[in-house]
Tab-separated table of C-alpha atoms and ligand atoms in Angstrom:
chain	number	residue	atom	x	y	z
A	160	MET	CA	83.587	15.951	12.709
A	161	ALA	CA	87.089	16.932	13.754
A	162	GLU	CA	87.519	18.688	17.066
A	163	GLN	CA	89.977	21.497	17.655
A	164	GLN	CA	90.702	22.681	21.168
A	165	GLY	CA	87.429	21.103	22.335
A	166	LYS	CA	85.354	23.078	19.813
A	167	THR	CA	83.569	21.662	16.771
A	168	ILE	CA	84.878	22.405	13.318
A	169	LYS	CA	81.989	23.150	10.956
A	170	PRO	CA	81.562	21.846	7.407
A	171	TRP	CA	81.923	25.475	6.362
A	172	GLY	CA	84.957	25.971	8.601
A	173	GLY	CA	87.827	25.932	6.057
A	174	VAL	CA	88.529	29.637	6.201
A	175	PHE	CA	88.062	29.898	9.966
A	176	THR	CA	90.974	29.999	12.372
A	177	GLU	CA	88.870	30.370	15.519
A	178	ALA	CA	86.254	28.005	16.931
A	179	THR	CA	82.612	29.061	17.298
A	180	ASP	CA	81.572	30.541	20.623
A	181	GLU	CA	79.291	28.169	22.526
A	182	LEU	CA	76.672	30.744	23.461
A	183	PHE	CA	76.536	31.853	19.844
A	184	GLU	CA	76.157	28.226	18.805
A	185	LYS	CA	73.066	27.918	21.008
A	186	PHE	CA	71.787	31.253	19.779
A	187	SER	CA	72.103	30.407	16.111
A	188	GLU	CA	70.900	26.820	16.037
A	189	SER	CA	67.632	26.022	14.294
A	190	VAL	CA	67.577	22.246	14.559
A	191	SER	CA	65.349	22.453	17.638
A	192	PHE	CA	62.537	23.498	15.305
A	193	ASP	CA	63.608	22.810	11.714
A	194	SER	CA	64.072	19.093	12.456
A	195	ARG	CA	60.333	19.119	11.889
A	196	MET	CA	61.171	19.292	8.165
A	197	TYR	CA	63.440	16.234	8.154
A	198	LYS	CA	61.262	14.276	5.726
A	199	GLN	CA	61.164	17.157	3.260
A	200	ASP	CA	64.908	17.678	3.662
A	201	ILE	CA	65.622	14.046	2.854
A	202	ASP	CA	63.127	13.891	-0.027
A	203	GLY	CA	64.732	17.033	-1.454
A	204	SER	CA	68.204	15.518	-1.117
A	205	ILE	CA	67.204	12.258	-2.793
A	206	ALA	CA	65.679	14.179	-5.722
A	207	HIS	CA	68.785	16.359	-5.963
A	208	ALA	CA	71.078	13.297	-5.950
A	209	ARG	CA	68.949	11.534	-8.562
A	210	MET	CA	69.247	14.578	-10.809
A	211	LEU	CA	73.016	14.719	-10.211
A	212	SER	CA	73.271	11.134	-11.415
A	213	ASP	CA	71.013	11.859	-14.422
A	214	VAL	CA	73.503	14.485	-15.597
A	215	GLY	CA	76.564	12.364	-14.774
A	216	ILE	CA	77.844	14.343	-11.769
A	217	LEU	CA	77.202	11.260	-9.605
A	218	THR	CA	77.451	7.688	-10.827
A	219	LYS	CA	74.372	5.535	-10.647
A	220	ASP	CA	75.976	3.503	-7.838
A	221	GLU	CA	76.785	6.642	-5.893
A	222	PHE	CA	73.201	7.857	-6.243
A	223	GLU	CA	71.831	4.501	-5.135
A	224	ALA	CA	74.050	4.420	-2.062
A	225	ILE	CA	73.061	7.978	-1.169
A	226	ALA	CA	69.355	7.293	-1.669
A	227	ARG	CA	69.546	4.099	0.391
A	228	GLU	CA	71.368	5.764	3.279
A	229	LEU	CA	69.115	8.829	3.247
A	230	ALA	CA	66.066	6.546	3.466
A	231	ALA	CA	67.688	4.805	6.441
A	232	ILE	CA	68.421	8.176	8.092
A	233	LYS	CA	64.762	9.102	7.625
A	234	GLU	CA	63.797	5.940	9.502
A	235	THR	CA	66.298	6.674	12.254
A	236	ILE	CA	64.880	10.156	12.766
A	237	ALA	CA	61.296	8.840	12.597
A	238	ARG	CA	62.149	6.392	15.405
A	239	GLY	CA	63.499	9.289	17.452
A	240	GLU	CA	67.000	7.838	17.407
A	241	MET	CA	68.879	10.779	15.916
A	242	THR	CA	70.722	12.918	18.449
A	243	PHE	CA	70.364	16.569	17.575
A	244	THR	CA	72.995	19.053	18.714
A	245	SER	CA	73.251	22.798	18.380
A	246	LYS	CA	76.845	22.275	17.229
A	247	LEU	CA	75.425	21.063	13.912
A	248	GLU	CA	73.120	24.085	13.541
A	249	ASP	CA	70.224	22.752	11.523
A	250	VAL	CA	68.434	19.734	10.111
A	251	HIS	CA	70.338	19.982	6.820
A	252	MET	CA	73.732	19.587	8.489
A	253	HIS	CA	72.518	16.734	10.699
A	254	VAL	CA	71.262	14.733	7.754
A	255	GLU	CA	74.407	15.406	5.743
A	256	LYS	CA	76.683	14.522	8.645
A	257	ALA	CA	74.822	11.229	9.184
A	258	LEU	CA	75.245	10.482	5.470
A	259	VAL	CA	78.960	11.290	5.451
A	260	ASP	CA	79.435	9.135	8.570
A	261	LYS	CA	78.037	6.205	6.583
A	262	LEU	CA	79.375	6.838	3.098
A	263	GLY	CA	82.505	8.992	3.505
A	264	ASP	CA	83.481	10.704	0.255
A	265	VAL	CA	80.353	9.621	-1.607
A	266	GLY	CA	78.269	11.369	1.061
A	267	ARG	CA	80.473	14.434	0.662
A	268	LYS	CA	79.307	14.717	-2.957
A	269	LEU	CA	75.617	15.234	-2.124
A	270	HIS	CA	75.974	18.958	-1.556
A	271	THR	CA	77.329	19.503	-5.089
A	272	ALA	CA	75.599	22.395	-6.895
A	273	ARG	CA	73.541	23.161	-3.821
A	274	SER	CA	73.624	25.565	-0.904
A	275	ARG	CA	71.655	25.462	2.313
A	276	ASN	CA	69.987	28.596	0.983
A	277	ASP	CA	68.168	26.843	-1.848
A	278	GLN	CA	67.889	23.709	0.279
A	279	VAL	CA	66.037	25.341	3.181
A	280	SER	CA	63.732	27.167	0.794
A	281	THR	CA	62.926	23.846	-0.917
A	282	ASP	CA	62.258	22.074	2.362
A	283	PHE	CA	60.005	24.865	3.562
A	284	ARG	CA	58.043	24.936	0.314
A	285	LEU	CA	57.540	21.174	0.470
A	286	TRP	CA	56.470	21.412	4.113
A	287	ILE	CA	53.990	24.230	3.478
A	288	ARG	CA	52.614	22.445	0.418
A	289	GLU	CA	51.720	19.487	2.627
A	290	ALA	CA	50.431	21.747	5.390
A	291	ILE	CA	48.106	23.441	2.896
A	292	ASP	CA	46.673	20.077	1.884
A	293	ARG	CA	46.086	19.173	5.532
A	294	LEU	CA	44.386	22.496	6.270
A	295	ASP	CA	42.236	22.113	3.186
A	296	ALA	CA	40.974	18.753	4.460
A	297	LEU	CA	40.255	20.258	7.901
A	298	LEU	CA	38.412	23.226	6.378
A	299	LEU	CA	36.357	20.807	4.310
A	300	GLY	CA	35.483	18.951	7.519
A	301	VAL	CA	34.049	22.102	9.100
A	302	GLN	CA	32.185	23.015	5.907
A	303	LYS	CA	30.640	19.544	5.838
A	304	ALA	CA	29.581	19.838	9.475
A	305	PHE	CA	27.701	23.064	8.695
A	306	VAL	CA	26.110	21.738	5.498
A	307	ALA	CA	25.161	18.452	7.167
A	308	ARG	CA	22.895	20.257	9.632
A	309	CYS	CA	21.121	22.419	7.049
A	310	ASP	CA	18.295	19.969	6.297
A	311	ASP	CA	17.407	19.433	9.959
A	312	ASP	CA	17.501	23.147	10.694
A	313	PHE	CA	15.706	24.167	7.485
A	314	ASP	CA	12.477	25.203	9.212
A	315	VAL	CA	14.187	27.295	11.895
A	316	VAL	CA	13.902	31.050	11.402
A	317	VAL	CA	16.404	33.148	13.328
A	318	PRO	CA	17.069	36.863	13.527
A	319	ALA	CA	19.942	38.172	11.426
A	320	TYR	CA	21.734	41.056	13.101
A	321	THR	CA	23.420	44.198	11.897
A	322	HIS	CA	25.201	46.294	14.512
A	323	THR	CA	24.227	43.434	16.867
A	324	GLN	CA	20.642	44.739	16.626
A	325	ARG	CA	17.839	42.589	15.290
A	326	ALA	CA	17.661	43.252	11.540
A	327	GLN	CA	15.732	40.765	9.387
A	328	PRO	CA	14.625	37.163	9.781
A	329	VAL	CA	16.596	34.458	7.959
A	330	LEU	CA	16.605	30.673	7.795
A	331	ALA	CA	19.160	29.125	10.150
A	332	PRO	CA	20.818	27.235	7.238
A	333	HIS	CA	21.313	30.559	5.505
A	334	VAL	CA	23.551	31.495	8.444
A	335	TRP	CA	25.334	28.125	8.372
A	336	LEU	CA	26.091	28.612	4.695
A	337	ALA	CA	27.471	32.080	5.406
A	338	TYR	CA	30.237	30.368	7.395
A	339	VAL	CA	30.658	27.777	4.638
A	340	GLU	CA	31.235	30.579	2.113
A	341	LYS	CA	33.915	32.135	4.304
A	342	LEU	CA	35.680	28.818	4.716
A	343	GLU	CA	35.453	28.260	0.959
A	344	ARG	CA	37.299	31.520	0.346
A	345	ASP	CA	39.899	30.319	2.865
A	346	ARG	CA	40.326	27.157	0.803
A	347	GLU	CA	40.612	29.154	-2.413
A	348	ARG	CA	43.282	31.379	-0.869
A	349	LEU	CA	45.258	28.336	0.256
A	350	ALA	CA	44.997	26.785	-3.209
A	351	ASP	CA	46.297	30.016	-4.673
A	352	CYS	CA	49.184	30.181	-2.195
A	353	ARG	CA	49.983	26.548	-3.008
A	354	LYS	CA	50.709	27.564	-6.617
A	355	ARG	CA	53.462	29.918	-5.535
A	356	CYS	CA	54.803	27.407	-3.004
A	357	ASN	CA	54.998	24.882	-5.756
A	358	THR	CA	58.083	26.438	-7.321
A	359	LEU	CA	61.498	24.766	-7.322
A	360	SER	CA	64.245	26.699	-5.535
A	361	LEU	CA	66.979	24.065	-5.839
A	362	GLY	CA	69.544	24.971	-8.454
A	363	ALA	CA	69.657	28.593	-7.331
A	364	ALA	CA	72.466	27.412	-5.039
A	365	ALA	CA	73.696	30.254	-2.791
A	366	CYS	CA	72.273	33.097	-4.915
A	367	ALA	CA	73.805	32.977	-8.398
A	368	GLY	CA	73.098	29.448	-9.654
A	369	THR	CA	75.921	27.076	-10.577
A	370	SER	CA	78.446	26.474	-13.338
A	371	LEU	CA	77.823	22.719	-13.040
A	372	PRO	CA	75.594	21.101	-15.700
A	373	ILE	CA	72.510	20.474	-13.529
A	374	ASP	CA	69.013	19.797	-14.861
A	375	ARG	CA	66.475	21.668	-12.776
A	376	ASN	CA	63.565	20.259	-14.780
A	377	LYS	CA	64.406	16.814	-13.461
A	378	THR	CA	64.595	17.971	-9.839
A	379	ALA	CA	61.265	19.758	-10.244
A	380	GLU	CA	59.719	16.657	-11.732
A	381	TYR	CA	60.996	14.397	-8.919
A	382	LEU	CA	59.617	16.712	-6.245
A	383	GLY	CA	56.344	17.476	-8.025
A	384	PHE	CA	57.048	21.198	-8.389
A	385	GLU	CA	55.003	22.852	-11.119
A	386	ARG	CA	57.578	25.423	-12.088
A	387	ILE	CA	61.200	26.421	-11.606
A	388	ALA	CA	62.216	29.713	-10.065
A	389	ALA	CA	63.573	31.797	-12.924
A	390	ASN	CA	65.840	34.072	-10.889
A	391	SER	CA	68.375	32.673	-8.429
A	392	VAL	CA	68.754	35.961	-6.538
A	393	ASP	CA	65.007	36.345	-6.134
A	394	VAL	CA	64.335	32.810	-4.972
A	395	SER	CA	67.150	32.849	-2.397
A	396	SER	CA	65.442	35.756	-0.701
A	397	ASP	CA	61.808	34.924	-1.448
A	398	ARG	CA	59.588	34.169	1.530
A	399	ASP	CA	56.404	35.583	0.000
A	400	PHE	CA	54.883	32.115	0.027
A	401	ALA	CA	55.395	31.878	3.800
A	402	VAL	CA	53.989	35.344	4.457
A	403	GLU	CA	50.970	34.556	2.291
A	404	PHE	CA	50.467	31.296	4.077
A	405	ALA	CA	50.649	33.127	7.405
A	406	PHE	CA	47.968	35.519	6.155
A	407	ASP	CA	45.767	32.697	4.891
A	408	MET	CA	45.976	31.030	8.291
A	409	ALA	CA	45.297	34.338	10.064
A	410	GLN	CA	42.180	34.775	7.937
A	411	ILE	CA	40.989	31.284	8.878
A	412	ALA	CA	41.618	32.070	12.553
A	413	ILE	CA	39.680	35.327	12.209
A	414	HIS	CA	36.759	33.538	10.561
A	415	LEU	CA	36.717	30.949	13.332
A	416	SER	CA	36.954	33.685	15.929
A	417	GLY	CA	33.908	35.470	14.496
A	418	TRP	CA	31.914	32.260	14.486
A	419	ALA	CA	33.029	31.482	18.046
A	420	GLU	CA	31.938	34.936	19.166
A	421	ASP	CA	28.481	34.457	17.597
A	422	TRP	CA	27.911	31.159	19.289
A	423	ILE	CA	29.276	32.325	22.635
A	424	TRP	CA	26.672	35.029	23.010
A	425	GLN	CA	23.948	32.924	21.434
A	426	SER	CA	24.577	30.275	24.098
A	427	THR	CA	24.068	32.710	26.995
A	428	VAL	CA	20.962	32.618	29.196
A	429	GLU	CA	20.128	36.037	27.751
A	430	PHE	CA	19.867	34.624	24.213
A	431	ASN	CA	19.269	30.948	24.904
A	432	PHE	CA	19.424	30.186	21.172
A	433	LEU	CA	21.707	27.197	21.329
A	434	LYS	CA	23.373	24.620	23.524
A	435	LEU	CA	26.977	23.600	22.971
A	436	PRO	CA	28.042	19.970	23.299
A	437	GLN	CA	29.248	19.481	26.867
A	438	ALA	CA	32.277	17.494	25.739
A	439	TYR	CA	33.760	20.848	24.690
A	440	CYS	CA	32.685	22.934	27.686
A	441	THR	CA	33.997	23.214	31.237
A	442	GLY	CA	32.418	23.947	34.586
A	443	SER	CA	33.316	26.227	37.454
A	444	SER	CA	34.921	25.151	40.706
A	445	ILE	CA	32.849	27.609	42.718
A	446	MET	CA	29.628	28.077	40.694
A	447	PRO	CA	28.025	24.652	40.305
A	448	GLN	CA	25.539	25.759	37.636
A	449	LYS	CA	28.153	26.873	35.113
A	450	VAL	CA	28.733	25.269	31.701
A	451	ASN	CA	31.266	27.525	30.046
A	452	PRO	CA	31.935	27.708	26.281
A	453	ASP	CA	35.718	27.362	26.726
A	454	VAL	CA	36.335	25.726	23.372
A	455	LEU	CA	34.892	28.753	21.592
A	456	GLU	CA	36.642	31.222	23.869
A	457	LEU	CA	39.965	29.527	23.181
A	458	ILE	CA	39.337	29.421	19.432
A	459	ARG	CA	38.626	33.151	19.653
A	460	GLY	CA	41.638	33.719	21.906
A	461	LYS	CA	44.098	31.680	19.884
A	462	SER	CA	43.429	33.785	16.812
A	463	ALA	CA	45.615	36.399	18.547
A	464	ARG	CA	48.831	34.419	18.180
A	465	VAL	CA	48.007	33.496	14.591
A	466	VAL	CA	47.553	37.168	13.720
A	467	GLY	CA	50.754	37.905	15.657
A	468	ASN	CA	52.647	35.330	13.614
A	469	LEU	CA	51.651	37.109	10.407
A	470	GLN	CA	52.957	40.343	11.879
A	471	THR	CA	56.210	38.595	12.833
A	472	LEU	CA	56.781	37.422	9.265
A	473	LEU	CA	55.982	40.788	7.737
A	474	VAL	CA	58.335	42.587	10.066
A	475	LEU	CA	60.967	39.860	9.629
A	476	THR	CA	61.029	40.254	5.862
A	477	LYS	CA	60.822	44.030	5.844
A	478	GLY	CA	64.036	45.594	4.666
A	479	ILE	CA	66.009	42.370	4.260
A	480	PRO	CA	68.642	43.009	1.599
A	481	LEU	CA	68.969	40.664	-1.371
A	482	ALA	CA	69.521	37.745	-1.344
A	483	TYR	CA	69.583	35.171	1.514
A	484	ASP	CA	70.152	36.532	5.024
A	485	ARG	CA	70.268	34.516	8.203
A	486	ASP	CA	67.279	36.489	9.528
A	487	LEU	CA	65.218	34.209	7.305
A	488	GLN	CA	65.823	31.317	9.680
A	489	GLU	CA	63.248	33.043	11.905
A	490	ASP	CA	60.508	32.282	9.364
A	491	LYS	CA	59.707	28.762	10.520
A	492	GLU	CA	58.510	28.971	14.109
A	493	PRO	CA	55.668	31.424	13.399
A	494	ILE	CA	54.494	29.248	10.520
A	495	PHE	CA	54.662	26.037	12.545
A	496	ASP	CA	52.826	27.695	15.422
A	497	SER	CA	50.079	29.091	13.189
A	498	PHE	CA	49.667	25.748	11.483
A	499	ASP	CA	49.427	23.830	14.773
A	500	THR	CA	47.021	26.365	16.241
A	501	VAL	CA	44.729	26.643	13.230
A	502	SER	CA	44.739	22.873	12.697
A	503	ILE	CA	43.537	22.088	16.203
A	504	CYS	CA	40.953	24.885	16.081
A	505	LEU	CA	39.524	23.464	12.846
A	506	ALA	CA	39.639	19.914	14.179
A	507	LEU	CA	37.591	21.030	17.197
A	508	ALA	CA	35.231	23.285	15.249
A	509	ALA	CA	33.797	20.389	13.214
A	510	PRO	CA	32.407	18.369	16.159
A	511	VAL	CA	31.236	21.533	17.933
A	512	VAL	CA	29.228	22.507	14.840
A	513	ALA	CA	27.845	18.984	14.522
A	514	GLY	CA	26.982	18.687	18.228
A	515	MET	CA	25.370	22.092	18.776
A	516	ARG	CA	21.639	21.908	19.569
A	517	LEU	CA	19.318	24.752	18.614
A	518	ASN	CA	16.811	25.788	21.285
A	519	ARG	CA	14.024	26.041	18.720
A	520	GLN	CA	11.283	26.985	21.157
A	521	SER	CA	13.295	29.682	22.779
A	522	ILE	CA	14.200	31.180	19.402
A	523	ALA	CA	10.589	31.004	18.165
A	524	SER	CA	9.128	32.458	21.354
A	525	ARG	CA	10.958	35.757	20.821
A	526	LEU	CA	10.997	35.884	17.043
A	527	GLU	CA	8.295	38.547	16.802
A	528	GLU	CA	10.283	40.899	19.014
A	529	GLY	CA	12.363	43.574	17.363
A	530	TYR	CA	10.215	44.161	14.219
A	531	LEU	CA	12.212	41.813	11.995
A	532	ASP	CA	9.363	42.126	9.453
A	533	ALA	CA	9.595	45.931	9.088
A	534	THR	CA	11.572	45.730	5.826
A	535	SER	CA	9.171	43.113	4.457
A	536	PHE	CA	6.295	45.529	5.178
A	537	MET	CA	8.164	48.388	3.534
A	538	GLU	CA	8.815	46.323	0.396
A	539	TYR	CA	5.104	45.402	0.261
A	540	LEU	CA	4.306	49.139	0.158
A	541	ILE	CA	6.948	49.671	-2.534
A	542	ARG	CA	5.301	46.969	-4.653
A	543	LEU	CA	2.018	48.939	-4.289
A	544	GLY	CA	3.761	51.953	-5.810
A	545	VAL	CA	4.736	53.869	-2.658
A	546	PRO	CA	8.157	55.531	-3.104
A	547	GLN	CA	10.799	53.886	-0.906
A	548	ARG	CA	11.492	56.955	1.205
A	549	THR	CA	7.757	57.444	1.862
A	550	ALA	CA	7.251	53.757	2.649
A	551	HIS	CA	10.193	53.891	5.055
A	552	GLY	CA	8.535	56.770	6.929
A	553	VAL	CA	5.150	54.993	7.070
A	554	VAL	CA	6.655	51.798	8.491
A	555	GLY	CA	8.842	53.739	10.892
A	556	ARG	CA	5.824	55.532	12.345
A	557	LEU	CA	3.884	52.261	12.657
A	558	VAL	CA	6.844	50.583	14.372
A	559	ARG	CA	6.936	53.524	16.789
A	560	LYS	CA	3.226	52.943	17.537
A	561	GLY	CA	3.959	49.253	18.003
A	562	ILE	CA	6.738	49.958	20.463
A	563	ASP	CA	4.498	52.366	22.383
A	564	SER	CA	1.592	49.908	22.551
A	565	GLY	CA	3.732	46.760	22.953
A	566	ARG	CA	2.519	45.045	19.771
A	567	PRO	CA	4.181	43.496	16.741
A	568	LEU	CA	3.084	44.809	13.323
A	569	ALA	CA	0.998	41.709	12.584
A	570	GLN	CA	-1.339	42.670	15.430
A	571	PHE	CA	-2.314	46.011	13.908
A	572	SER	CA	-5.805	46.333	12.375
A	573	LEU	CA	-6.254	47.158	8.699
A	574	GLU	CA	-7.709	50.532	9.732
A	575	GLU	CA	-4.607	51.404	11.678
A	576	PHE	CA	-2.471	50.611	8.599
A	577	LYS	CA	-4.784	52.570	6.298
A	578	ALA	CA	-4.582	55.573	8.582
A	579	GLU	CA	-0.870	55.759	7.702
A	580	SER	CA	-1.125	54.593	4.068
A	581	PRO	CA	-4.541	54.221	2.346
A	582	LEU	CA	-3.096	51.770	-0.231
A	583	VAL	CA	-2.668	49.002	2.376
A	584	ASP	CA	-5.107	46.072	1.910
A	585	GLU	CA	-5.619	42.748	3.700
A	586	ASN	CA	-2.744	41.174	1.731
A	587	VAL	CA	-0.409	43.032	4.073
A	588	TYR	CA	-0.736	40.233	6.636
A	589	LYS	CA	0.924	37.802	4.182
A	590	PHE	CA	4.117	39.780	4.592
A	591	LEU	CA	4.067	40.379	8.327
A	592	GLY	CA	5.639	38.119	10.916
A	593	ALA	CA	9.148	36.685	10.678
A	594	VAL	CA	8.194	33.513	8.795
A	595	ASN	CA	6.137	35.422	6.205
A	596	ALA	CA	8.977	37.884	5.755
A	597	VAL	CA	11.373	35.037	4.973
A	598	ASN	CA	8.904	33.428	2.576
A	599	ALA	CA	8.421	36.738	0.736
A	600	MET	CA	12.116	36.894	-0.167
A	601	LYS	CA	12.999	36.460	-3.823
A	602	SER	CA	16.471	37.622	-4.842
A	603	TYR	CA	19.379	35.361	-5.727
A	604	GLY	CA	21.536	34.751	-2.662
A	605	SER	CA	18.759	35.820	-0.311
A	606	THR	CA	17.235	33.788	2.489
A	607	ALA	CA	14.222	32.879	0.305
A	608	PRO	CA	13.577	29.193	1.115
A	609	GLU	CA	13.979	28.127	-2.523
A	610	GLN	CA	17.266	30.061	-2.732
A	611	VAL	CA	18.561	28.459	0.451
A	612	ARG	CA	17.427	25.032	-0.779
A	613	PHE	CA	19.301	25.644	-4.028
A	614	GLN	CA	22.454	26.639	-2.132
A	615	ILE	CA	22.273	23.662	0.217
A	616	ASP	CA	21.965	21.296	-2.739
A	617	SER	CA	24.863	22.980	-4.572
A	618	TRP	CA	27.084	22.737	-1.496
A	619	LYS	CA	26.156	19.107	-0.933
A	620	LYS	CA	27.175	18.316	-4.490
A	621	LYS	CA	30.321	20.387	-4.298
A	622	LEU	CA	31.495	18.915	-0.987
A	623	GLY	CA	30.500	15.362	-1.866
A	624	LEU	CA	27.755	14.998	0.760
B	742	LIG	N1	69.242	27.144	9.138
B	742	LIG	C1	69.286	28.044	8.025
B	742	LIG	C2	67.907	28.670	7.792
B	742	LIG	O1	66.961	28.147	8.281
B	742	LIG	C3	69.679	27.310	6.802
B	742	LIG	C4	70.365	28.145	5.788
B	742	LIG	C5	71.668	28.586	6.291
B	742	LIG	N2	72.401	29.258	5.257
B	742	LIG	C6	73.517	29.918	5.523
B	742	LIG	N3	74.086	30.484	4.531
B	742	LIG	N4	73.993	30.011	6.749
B	742	LIG	O2	67.791	29.679	7.135
C-alpha cells in the first residue's frame, strides 16, 4: 500500500487528492469486529474466484493461485498471525491486501464483478447460517434435558399457576414439556430465518449488478445457497435476515428468562419446590447460609441486552435509503453479542435443567392448599347435568366454607355437598384432591397422564432420545 505524506492510500483512493483523517479512520473501521467473519469472507472469495474462472474471466491457473493463497491467509488468521489495522477498514480489505501482497496483479483480479456491498452481505449471511445451526443444536440440548427428566418426574403433581395464584394441578412433566414446546417454536423460527439467509447476494455488485458475464448459479452452488437474490438494489440494502435473526434470538432469551424466573421463585424457602445444582449457584460473603440462583438471575438479566440488540437493528434499518449505506456496518456487533449471549445461556440452561432436584415431599405436603381441585369438582357437577354457571356458584360457596373452616374440599361430608347441590353422590370423592383432579383430565393436550405419556413418547422420538 503506497504511502503519501505519511497517510495510507486506500484501494478506493484513485479519485481522492487528500489523505484520510486518522480519527475518522478509527471511527469508521470495522475490522475490530468483522474479522470474526474471516472464514466466511475467504470461502466467499474462493467461490467467487472459482466462478470467475468457470466463465473465463480468470484462467484456471489464476484461480488456483488465488484459492491456494486465500487458504493460506485463512490459516494465518486462524493462527492469530494477521496484523489488523484500522487503516485497512475491514476484514475484506485485509484479506484482499494479503492476497495482492502475495500474488500482485493476479490478486488484483479477485474483486472483479464484486463490491464490498455484496461481499459483506454474503459473509454475514454465511456467518448467520452457521450461527443458526449452532443455536439449533444448543436449543435441542435444552429440550433433551427437559424431556430426559420427564420419566423420573412423572408421578410428581405440581400446582399450575395463573396470575401467580394456584390454579389447577398438573404433572411436573407437563410443565417441562411446556418449555420444550416454546423452544421448539424457537427452532422453527430459526429454520425459517435460515431460508431467507440462504440467498446469494454476490453478483449484485455495488447495487446494479455487472456487465461482466458472471454465472451466479455457480457461486450459489459453491456456497450452498438455495436461491439467488433477484434484485440487486434490494439485496444491497437487505438486512431483514439479520433483524429476523435478532428477533429469533430475543425470543429465545425471553423464553429462557421466563423459565429462569419460574425456577428462581420455586427455589425460595417460601416455595421450597426445587433445589438448583450448586455448581451454578453462588454464596454470600456476609450471610453464610445463602445459596443464590445467580445462573438463573443472569440468564434473566442478560435477556435485556438481547432485546436491546433487536431494537438497535430495527432503529438502524429504519429510514435507510436504497441501496447500501455505510450505516449497515453497524449491523454486526448487535448480532454477534446476541449470539454469544444466547449461546452461553443455552449452554448453561441444559445442565441446570438436568441437575435440578425436585423437593417432592415439600411439594406434596402443600398440594391440597389453594383448592386446585375446584375446577375438577365443577366439571363433575357439569357431567351430572348442572349448568356451568350454577356449578361454578356451588363450588365457589363450598370453597368459601372450606376457607372459613380450614379444610380442603375432600374433607367435606356428602351431606355438606348435598346441602349445596342434591345431585352430588359419593363418586364426588374420585374427583377431589390434586391427584384425582389430574387423573380425571381427558382432553388432548391436557395434563391427563395418558396425554402426557403420549407427548413424552412423541418428544423422545422426535428428539432422538
Ligand atoms: N465494512 C463495510 C460494512 O460492514 C463493508 C462494506 C463497505 N462498502 C462501502 N461501499 N464502503 O458494511
